[in-house]
Amino acid sequence: MDLGKLRTLREFADRGSVIATAQALHCTPSAVSQQLKALQAEAGVALTEPAGRGLRLTDAGLALVTRADEVLGAVERAEAELDAYRESPRGRVRLAIFPSAAVLLLPGLLTRFAEFTGLDVDVRDVDMTPDEVPGLLADFDIVVTHRDEHATEFENERLRVVPLLREPLDVALPQGHPLGDREHLELADLAGESWISVDVGFPVDDVLLSLATRTGVRPRVVQRINDFHITEALVAAGHGIALLPRYTVDTTRVVRLPLTGIRVARNVEAVVRHGGPVRPAVSAVLEAVRAEAGEVALG
């Protein structure tokens, strides 16, 4: 099978439509359709089927995408073996990182990246939910994401998940709050409080939902703000309480107390496509991300 057609199939699987695939490959939708039809003829089995006004992969198509990852990964490994003869990793690596992790990790990461000669790291901050991560790997080599530690791990054989750190979440209270002089809190202590959370589907809100499920106490959310620094300001002004990540936010404007009796944290992880880390440049950047996260966790 032609490698170009397999790449087209993989792009279609990642992006979900002929038009989006054509945009990614810088060609016309007609060219994408012809490539898919030609690959289907070579395979001798239907790889796509109608779905509304578009197309979706059949079971055979999904199976071939998995094998396409293996084939294209083997090609990348062959290219990587040639790259390994160079003195240092070279090339462009695209890194997506969610904003609060960027605050935590990016200053140190850029210092580490500066030590690489011939390595160009293109970093973008992306406010992502866990469900969006597989799609982001169509445009990025490494995605640094987060999830509620009680949430299900990624179940996708095309992805490799690299744990970076576990970041506890503390309760943030305004100065002078009646509960502020305690050493720790239980969720039941906060049953009557107004909460400031994040958008539905983001990990910190998932933590609140987990707490509600496990304790029967449903938090009353009055505002949803994704920027933790804004949340700090609102808590400090007495507009509610919040869960804030322990390492990311450092302030004296609010009182921060741990919850007891239940584990409350988010897992920060790097996600790559299987076969991607064999590129020396991607491996070098991934190792730098792991090292920086390790220092943060120890500090």
C-alpha positions as a Markdown table, in Angstrom:
| # | Residue | x | y | z |
|---|---|---|---|---|
| 1 | Met | 0.0 | 0.0 | 0.0 |
| 2 | Asp | 1.1 | 3.5 | -0.8 |
| 3 | Leu | 2.5 | 5.5 | 2.2 |
| 4 | Gly | 0.8 | 8.7 | 1.0 |
| 5 | Lys | -2.6 | 7.0 | 0.9 |
| 6 | Leu | -2.0 | 5.6 | 4.4 |
| 7 | Arg | -1.1 | 9.1 | 5.7 |
| 8 | Thr | -4.3 | 10.4 | 4.1 |
| 9 | Leu | -6.3 | 7.7 | 5.9 |
| 10 | Arg | -4.6 | 8.5 | 9.2 |
| 11 | Glu | -5.3 | 12.2 | 8.8 |
| 12 | Phe | -9.0 | 11.4 | 8.0 |
| 13 | Ala | -9.2 | 9.3 | 11.2 |
| 14 | Asp | -7.7 | 12.1 | 13.3 |
| 15 | Arg | -9.7 | 15.0 | 11.8 |
| 16 | Gly | -13.1 | 13.3 | 11.1 |
| 17 | Ser | -14.0 | 14.9 | 7.8 |
| 18 | Val | -12.7 | 15.1 | 4.2 |
| 19 | Ile | -12.7 | 18.9 | 4.2 |
| 20 | Ala | -10.6 | 19.1 | 7.4 |
| 21 | Thr | -8.2 | 16.4 | 6.0 |
| 22 | Ala | -7.8 | 18.4 | 2.8 |
| 23 | Gln | -7.0 | 21.5 | 4.7 |
| 24 | Ala | -4.3 | 19.7 | 6.8 |
| 25 | Leu | -2.8 | 18.1 | 3.7 |
| 26 | His | -3.0 | 21.3 | 1.6 |
| 27 | Cys | -5.0 | 19.7 | -1.2 |
| 28 | Thr | -8.6 | 19.6 | -2.4 |
| 29 | Pro | -11.4 | 17.6 | -0.8 |
| 30 | Ser | -11.7 | 15.8 | -4.2 |
| 31 | Ala | -8.1 | 14.7 | -4.0 |
| 32 | Val | -8.6 | 13.3 | -0.5 |
| 33 | Ser | -11.7 | 11.4 | -1.6 |
| 34 | Gln | -9.8 | 9.9 | -4.6 |
| 35 | Gln | -7.0 | 8.8 | -2.3 |
| 36 | Leu | -9.4 | 7.1 | 0.1 |
| 37 | Lys | -11.2 | 5.4 | -2.8 |
| 38 | Ala | -7.9 | 4.3 | -4.3 |
| 39 | Leu | -6.7 | 2.8 | -0.9 |
| 40 | Gln | -10.1 | 1.1 | -0.6 |
| 41 | Ala | -9.6 | -0.5 | -4.0 |
| 42 | Glu | -6.1 | -1.7 | -3.0 |
| 43 | Ala | -7.5 | -3.1 | 0.3 |
| 44 | Gly | -10.4 | -4.8 | -1.4 |
| 45 | Val | -12.8 | -4.0 | 1.5 |
| 46 | Ala | -14.9 | -0.9 | 2.4 |
| 47 | Leu | -12.9 | 1.5 | 4.5 |
| 48 | Thr | -15.5 | 4.3 | 4.8 |
| 49 | Glu | -19.3 | 4.5 | 4.8 |
| 50 | Pro | -21.8 | 7.4 | 4.5 |
| 51 | Ala | -22.6 | 9.2 | 7.8 |
| 52 | Gly | -25.1 | 12.0 | 7.3 |
| 53 | Arg | -23.5 | 14.4 | 4.7 |
| 54 | Gly | -20.0 | 13.0 | 5.4 |
| 55 | Leu | -18.1 | 9.8 | 5.8 |
| 56 | Arg | -16.9 | 7.7 | 8.7 |
| 57 | Leu | -14.5 | 4.8 | 9.0 |
| 58 | Thr | -15.9 | 1.3 | 8.9 |
| 59 | Asp | -14.5 | -1.3 | 11.3 |
| 60 | Ala | -12.1 | -2.4 | 8.6 |
| 61 | Gly | -11.1 | 1.2 | 8.2 |
| 62 | Leu | -10.4 | 1.6 | 11.9 |
| 63 | Ala | -8.4 | -1.6 | 11.9 |
| 64 | Leu | -6.3 | -0.3 | 9.0 |
| 65 | Val | -5.7 | 3.0 | 10.7 |
| 66 | Thr | -4.1 | 1.1 | 13.6 |
| 67 | Arg | -1.8 | -0.7 | 11.2 |
| 68 | Ala | -1.1 | 2.5 | 9.3 |
| 69 | Asp | 0.2 | 3.9 | 12.6 |
| 70 | Glu | 2.5 | 1.0 | 12.8 |
| 71 | Val | 3.7 | 1.3 | 9.2 |
| 72 | Leu | 4.2 | 5.0 | 9.4 |
| 73 | Gly | 5.9 | 4.6 | 12.8 |
| 74 | Ala | 8.3 | 2.2 | 11.2 |
| 75 | Val | 9.2 | 4.7 | 8.5 |
| 76 | Glu | 9.7 | 7.4 | 11.2 |
| 77 | Arg | 11.9 | 5.0 | 13.1 |
| 78 | Ala | 14.0 | 4.5 | 10.0 |
| 79 | Glu | 14.3 | 8.2 | 9.6 |
| 80 | Ala | 15.1 | 8.5 | 13.3 |
| 81 | Glu | 18.0 | 6.0 | 13.0 |
| 82 | Leu | 19.6 | 8.4 | 10.4 |
| 83 | Asp | 18.9 | 11.4 | 12.7 |
| 84 | Ala | 20.7 | 9.5 | 15.5 |
| 85 | Tyr | 24.0 | 9.9 | 13.7 |
| 86 | Arg | 23.8 | 13.6 | 14.3 |
| 87 | Glu | 25.5 | 15.1 | 17.4 |
| 88 | Ser | 22.2 | 16.5 | 18.8 |
| 89 | Pro | 18.5 | 16.3 | 18.1 |
| 90 | Arg | 17.4 | 18.5 | 15.2 |
| 91 | Gly | 14.1 | 19.6 | 13.7 |
| 92 | Arg | 10.8 | 21.1 | 14.7 |
| 93 | Val | 8.7 | 19.8 | 17.6 |
| 94 | Arg | 5.2 | 21.0 | 18.2 |
| 95 | Leu | 4.2 | 21.2 | 21.9 |
| 96 | Ala | 0.6 | 21.9 | 23.2 |
| 97 | Ile | 0.3 | 22.7 | 26.9 |
| 98 | Phe | -2.8 | 23.7 | 28.9 |
| 99 | Pro | -2.4 | 27.3 | 30.3 |
| 100 | Ser | -1.9 | 26.6 | 34.0 |
| 101 | Ala | 0.7 | 24.0 | 33.3 |
| 102 | Ala | 2.4 | 26.6 | 31.0 |
| 103 | Val | 2.6 | 28.9 | 34.0 |
| 104 | Leu | 4.1 | 26.1 | 36.1 |
| 105 | Leu | 6.5 | 24.4 | 33.6 |
| 106 | Leu | 7.1 | 26.7 | 30.6 |
| 107 | Pro | 9.7 | 29.1 | 32.0 |
| 108 | Gly | 12.0 | 26.3 | 33.0 |
| 109 | Leu | 11.3 | 24.4 | 29.8 |
| 110 | Leu | 12.3 | 27.2 | 27.6 |
| 111 | Thr | 15.6 | 27.4 | 29.5 |
| 112 | Arg | 16.1 | 23.7 | 28.9 |
| 113 | Phe | 15.2 | 24.0 | 25.2 |
| 114 | Ala | 17.8 | 26.7 | 24.7 |
| 115 | Glu | 20.5 | 24.1 | 25.4 |
| 116 | Phe | 19.6 | 22.2 | 22.2 |
| 117 | Thr | 21.3 | 23.2 | 19.0 |
| 118 | Gly | 19.3 | 22.8 | 15.9 |
| 119 | Leu | 16.1 | 22.1 | 17.8 |
| 120 | Asp | 13.1 | 24.3 | 17.2 |
| 121 | Val | 10.2 | 23.9 | 19.8 |
| 122 | Asp | 6.9 | 25.5 | 18.8 |
| 123 | Val | 4.8 | 25.9 | 21.9 |
| 124 | Arg | 1.1 | 26.7 | 22.0 |
| 125 | Asp | -1.1 | 27.2 | 25.1 |
| 126 | Val | -4.3 | 25.3 | 24.5 |
| 127 | Asp | -7.3 | 25.3 | 27.0 |
| 128 | Met | -8.2 | 21.7 | 26.5 |
| 129 | Thr | -10.5 | 19.0 | 27.9 |
| 130 | Pro | -9.3 | 15.4 | 28.0 |
| 131 | Asp | -11.7 | 14.5 | 25.2 |
| 132 | Glu | -10.0 | 16.9 | 22.9 |
| 133 | Val | -6.5 | 15.5 | 23.3 |
| 134 | Pro | -6.5 | 12.8 | 20.6 |
| 135 | Gly | -7.6 | 15.3 | 18.0 |
| 136 | Leu | -4.9 | 17.7 | 19.1 |
| 137 | Leu | -2.3 | 15.1 | 18.2 |
| 138 | Ala | -3.1 | 15.7 | 14.6 |
| 139 | Asp | -1.4 | 19.1 | 14.9 |
| 140 | Phe | 1.1 | 18.5 | 17.8 |
| 141 | Asp | 3.8 | 16.0 | 18.5 |
| 142 | Ile | 3.4 | 16.3 | 22.3 |
| 143 | Val | 0.3 | 17.4 | 24.3 |
| 144 | Val | 0.6 | 18.2 | 28.0 |
| 145 | Thr | -2.9 | 17.7 | 29.4 |
| 146 | His | -4.6 | 17.1 | 32.8 |
| 147 | Arg | -7.4 | 15.0 | 34.2 |
| 148 | Asp | -9.1 | 14.3 | 37.5 |
| 149 | Glu | -7.1 | 11.5 | 39.1 |
| 150 | His | -10.3 | 9.5 | 39.5 |
| 151 | Ala | -11.1 | 9.8 | 35.8 |
| 152 | Thr | -10.6 | 6.9 | 33.4 |
| 153 | Glu | -7.2 | 6.8 | 31.7 |
| 154 | Phe | -7.0 | 7.3 | 28.0 |
| 155 | Glu | -8.2 | 4.1 | 26.3 |
| 156 | Asn | -6.7 | 4.5 | 22.8 |
| 157 | Glu | -4.1 | 2.1 | 21.6 |
| 158 | Arg | -2.8 | 4.8 | 19.2 |
| 159 | Leu | -1.7 | 7.0 | 22.1 |
| 160 | Arg | 1.1 | 6.7 | 24.7 |
| 161 | Val | 0.6 | 8.5 | 28.0 |
| 162 | Val | 3.6 | 9.7 | 30.1 |
| 163 | Pro | 2.8 | 10.6 | 33.7 |
| 164 | Leu | 4.4 | 13.9 | 34.7 |
| 165 | Leu | 3.1 | 14.8 | 38.2 |
| 166 | Arg | 0.2 | 14.6 | 40.6 |
| 167 | Glu | -0.9 | 18.1 | 41.6 |
| 168 | Pro | -3.1 | 18.3 | 44.8 |
| 169 | Leu | -6.1 | 20.7 | 44.8 |
| 170 | Asp | -6.6 | 22.8 | 47.9 |
| 171 | Val | -9.7 | 24.7 | 49.0 |
| 172 | Ala | -9.2 | 28.5 | 48.7 |
| 173 | Leu | -11.1 | 30.7 | 51.1 |
| 174 | Pro | -11.2 | 34.5 | 51.5 |
| 175 | Gln | -9.2 | 36.0 | 54.4 |
| 176 | Gly | -11.3 | 36.1 | 57.5 |
| 177 | His | -13.5 | 33.2 | 56.5 |
| 178 | Pro | -14.9 | 31.4 | 59.6 |
| 179 | Leu | -13.2 | 28.1 | 58.5 |
| 180 | Gly | -9.9 | 29.7 | 57.7 |
| 181 | Asp | -8.2 | 28.9 | 61.0 |
| 182 | Arg | -8.5 | 25.1 | 60.6 |
| 183 | Glu | -5.7 | 22.9 | 59.5 |
| 184 | His | -7.9 | 21.0 | 57.0 |
| 185 | Leu | -11.4 | 20.7 | 55.8 |
| 186 | Glu | -14.0 | 18.1 | 55.0 |
| 187 | Leu | -16.4 | 18.6 | 52.1 |
| 188 | Ala | -19.3 | 18.5 | 54.5 |
| 189 | Asp | -17.9 | 21.6 | 56.2 |
| 190 | Leu | -18.5 | 23.4 | 52.9 |
| 191 | Ala | -22.0 | 22.3 | 52.1 |
| 192 | Gly | -23.5 | 25.8 | 52.3 |
| 193 | Glu | -20.7 | 27.6 | 50.4 |
| 194 | Ser | -20.8 | 29.2 | 46.9 |
| 195 | Trp | -18.2 | 27.7 | 44.6 |
| 196 | Ile | -16.2 | 29.2 | 41.7 |
| 197 | Ser | -15.4 | 26.3 | 39.3 |
| 198 | Val | -14.2 | 26.0 | 35.7 |
| 199 | Asp | -16.2 | 25.2 | 32.6 |
| 200 | Val | -18.0 | 21.8 | 32.5 |
| 201 | Gly | -15.8 | 19.1 | 31.2 |
| 202 | Phe | -12.5 | 20.5 | 32.5 |
| 203 | Pro | -10.7 | 18.5 | 35.2 |
| 204 | Val | -11.2 | 20.7 | 38.2 |
| 205 | Asp | -14.9 | 20.7 | 37.6 |
| 206 | Asp | -14.7 | 16.9 | 37.2 |
| 207 | Val | -13.1 | 16.8 | 40.7 |
| 208 | Leu | -16.1 | 18.6 | 42.1 |
| 209 | Leu | -18.4 | 16.1 | 40.4 |
| 210 | Ser | -16.3 | 13.2 | 41.8 |
| 211 | Leu | -16.6 | 14.7 | 45.3 |
| 212 | Ala | -20.3 | 15.1 | 45.0 |
| 213 | Thr | -20.6 | 11.4 | 43.9 |
| 214 | Arg | -18.5 | 10.1 | 46.6 |
| 215 | Thr | -19.8 | 12.2 | 49.5 |
| 216 | Gly | -23.4 | 13.1 | 48.5 |
| 217 | Val | -22.6 | 16.8 | 49.0 |
| 218 | Arg | -23.3 | 18.6 | 45.8 |
| 219 | Pro | -21.3 | 21.9 | 45.6 |
| 220 | Arg | -23.3 | 25.0 | 44.5 |
| 221 | Val | -21.4 | 26.6 | 41.6 |
| 222 | Val | -22.1 | 30.3 | 41.1 |
| 223 | Gln | -19.4 | 31.2 | 38.6 |
| 224 | Arg | -17.3 | 29.3 | 36.1 |
| 225 | Ile | -13.9 | 30.8 | 35.3 |
| 226 | Asn | -11.0 | 29.0 | 33.6 |
| 227 | Asp | -8.2 | 31.4 | 34.6 |
| 228 | Phe | -7.1 | 30.5 | 38.1 |
| 229 | His | -5.7 | 34.0 | 38.7 |
| 230 | Ile | -9.1 | 35.5 | 38.1 |
| 231 | Thr | -10.6 | 32.8 | 40.4 |
| 232 | Glu | -8.1 | 33.9 | 43.1 |
| 233 | Ala | -9.2 | 37.5 | 42.8 |
| 234 | Leu | -12.8 | 36.5 | 43.1 |
| 235 | Val | -12.2 | 34.3 | 46.1 |
| 236 | Ala | -10.1 | 37.1 | 47.8 |
| 237 | Ala | -13.0 | 39.5 | 47.2 |
| 238 | Gly | -15.4 | 37.2 | 49.0 |
| 239 | His | -17.4 | 36.0 | 46.0 |
| 240 | Gly | -17.1 | 32.3 | 46.7 |
| 241 | Ile | -14.6 | 29.5 | 47.4 |
| 242 | Ala | -12.7 | 27.4 | 44.9 |
| 243 | Leu | -10.4 | 24.4 | 44.4 |
| 244 | Leu | -6.9 | 25.7 | 43.3 |
| 245 | Pro | -3.9 | 23.6 | 42.2 |
| 246 | Arg | -1.2 | 23.6 | 44.8 |
| 247 | Tyr | 1.9 | 24.1 | 42.7 |
| 248 | Thr | 0.5 | 26.4 | 40.0 |
| 249 | Val | -1.0 | 29.2 | 42.1 |
| 250 | Asp | 1.1 | 30.9 | 44.8 |
| 251 | Thr | -0.6 | 33.7 | 46.6 |
| 252 | Thr | -1.1 | 35.2 | 50.0 |
| 253 | Arg | -4.4 | 36.8 | 49.0 |
| 254 | Val | -6.5 | 33.7 | 50.0 |
| 255 | Val | -6.4 | 31.0 | 52.7 |
| 256 | Arg | -5.6 | 27.6 | 51.3 |
| 257 | Leu | -6.5 | 24.4 | 53.1 |
| 258 | Pro | -6.4 | 20.7 | 52.1 |
| 259 | Leu | -9.4 | 18.5 | 52.0 |
| 260 | Thr | -9.2 | 15.5 | 54.3 |
| 261 | Gly | -10.8 | 12.1 | 54.0 |
| 262 | Ile | -10.6 | 12.0 | 50.2 |
| 263 | Arg | -7.9 | 12.3 | 47.5 |
| 264 | Val | -8.3 | 15.5 | 45.5 |
| 265 | Ala | -5.9 | 16.1 | 42.7 |
| 266 | Arg | -5.4 | 16.4 | 39.0 |
| 267 | Asn | -2.9 | 14.3 | 37.1 |
| 268 | Val | -0.7 | 16.2 | 34.6 |
| 269 | Glu | 0.4 | 14.0 | 31.7 |
| 270 | Ala | 2.2 | 14.2 | 28.4 |
| 271 | Val | 0.4 | 12.4 | 25.5 |
| 272 | Val | 2.2 | 11.4 | 22.3 |
| 273 | Arg | 1.3 | 9.2 | 19.3 |
| 274 | His | 2.8 | 5.7 | 19.3 |
| 275 | Gly | 5.9 | 5.9 | 17.2 |
| 276 | Gly | 6.4 | 9.7 | 17.8 |
| 277 | Pro | 8.9 | 9.6 | 20.6 |
| 278 | Val | 11.4 | 7.6 | 18.5 |
| 279 | Arg | 12.3 | 10.8 | 16.7 |
| 280 | Pro | 15.3 | 12.1 | 18.6 |
| 281 | Ala | 13.9 | 15.7 | 18.6 |
| 282 | Val | 10.5 | 14.5 | 20.1 |
| 283 | Ser | 12.3 | 12.3 | 22.6 |
| 284 | Ala | 14.5 | 15.1 | 23.7 |
| 285 | Val | 11.6 | 17.5 | 24.3 |
| 286 | Leu | 9.6 | 14.8 | 26.1 |
| 287 | Glu | 12.5 | 14.1 | 28.4 |
| 288 | Ala | 12.9 | 17.8 | 29.1 |
| 289 | Val | 9.2 | 18.0 | 30.0 |
| 290 | Arg | 9.5 | 15.0 | 32.3 |
| 291 | Ala | 12.6 | 16.5 | 34.0 |
| 292 | Glu | 11.0 | 19.9 | 34.6 |
| 293 | Ala | 7.8 | 18.3 | 36.0 |
| 294 | Gly | 9.9 | 16.1 | 38.3 |
| 295 | Glu | 11.7 | 19.2 | 39.7 |
| 296 | Val | 8.4 | 20.9 | 40.3 |
| 297 | Ala | 7.0 | 17.9 | 42.1 |
| 298 | Leu | 10.1 | 17.6 | 44.3 |
| 299 | Gly | 10.1 | 21.3 | 45.0 |
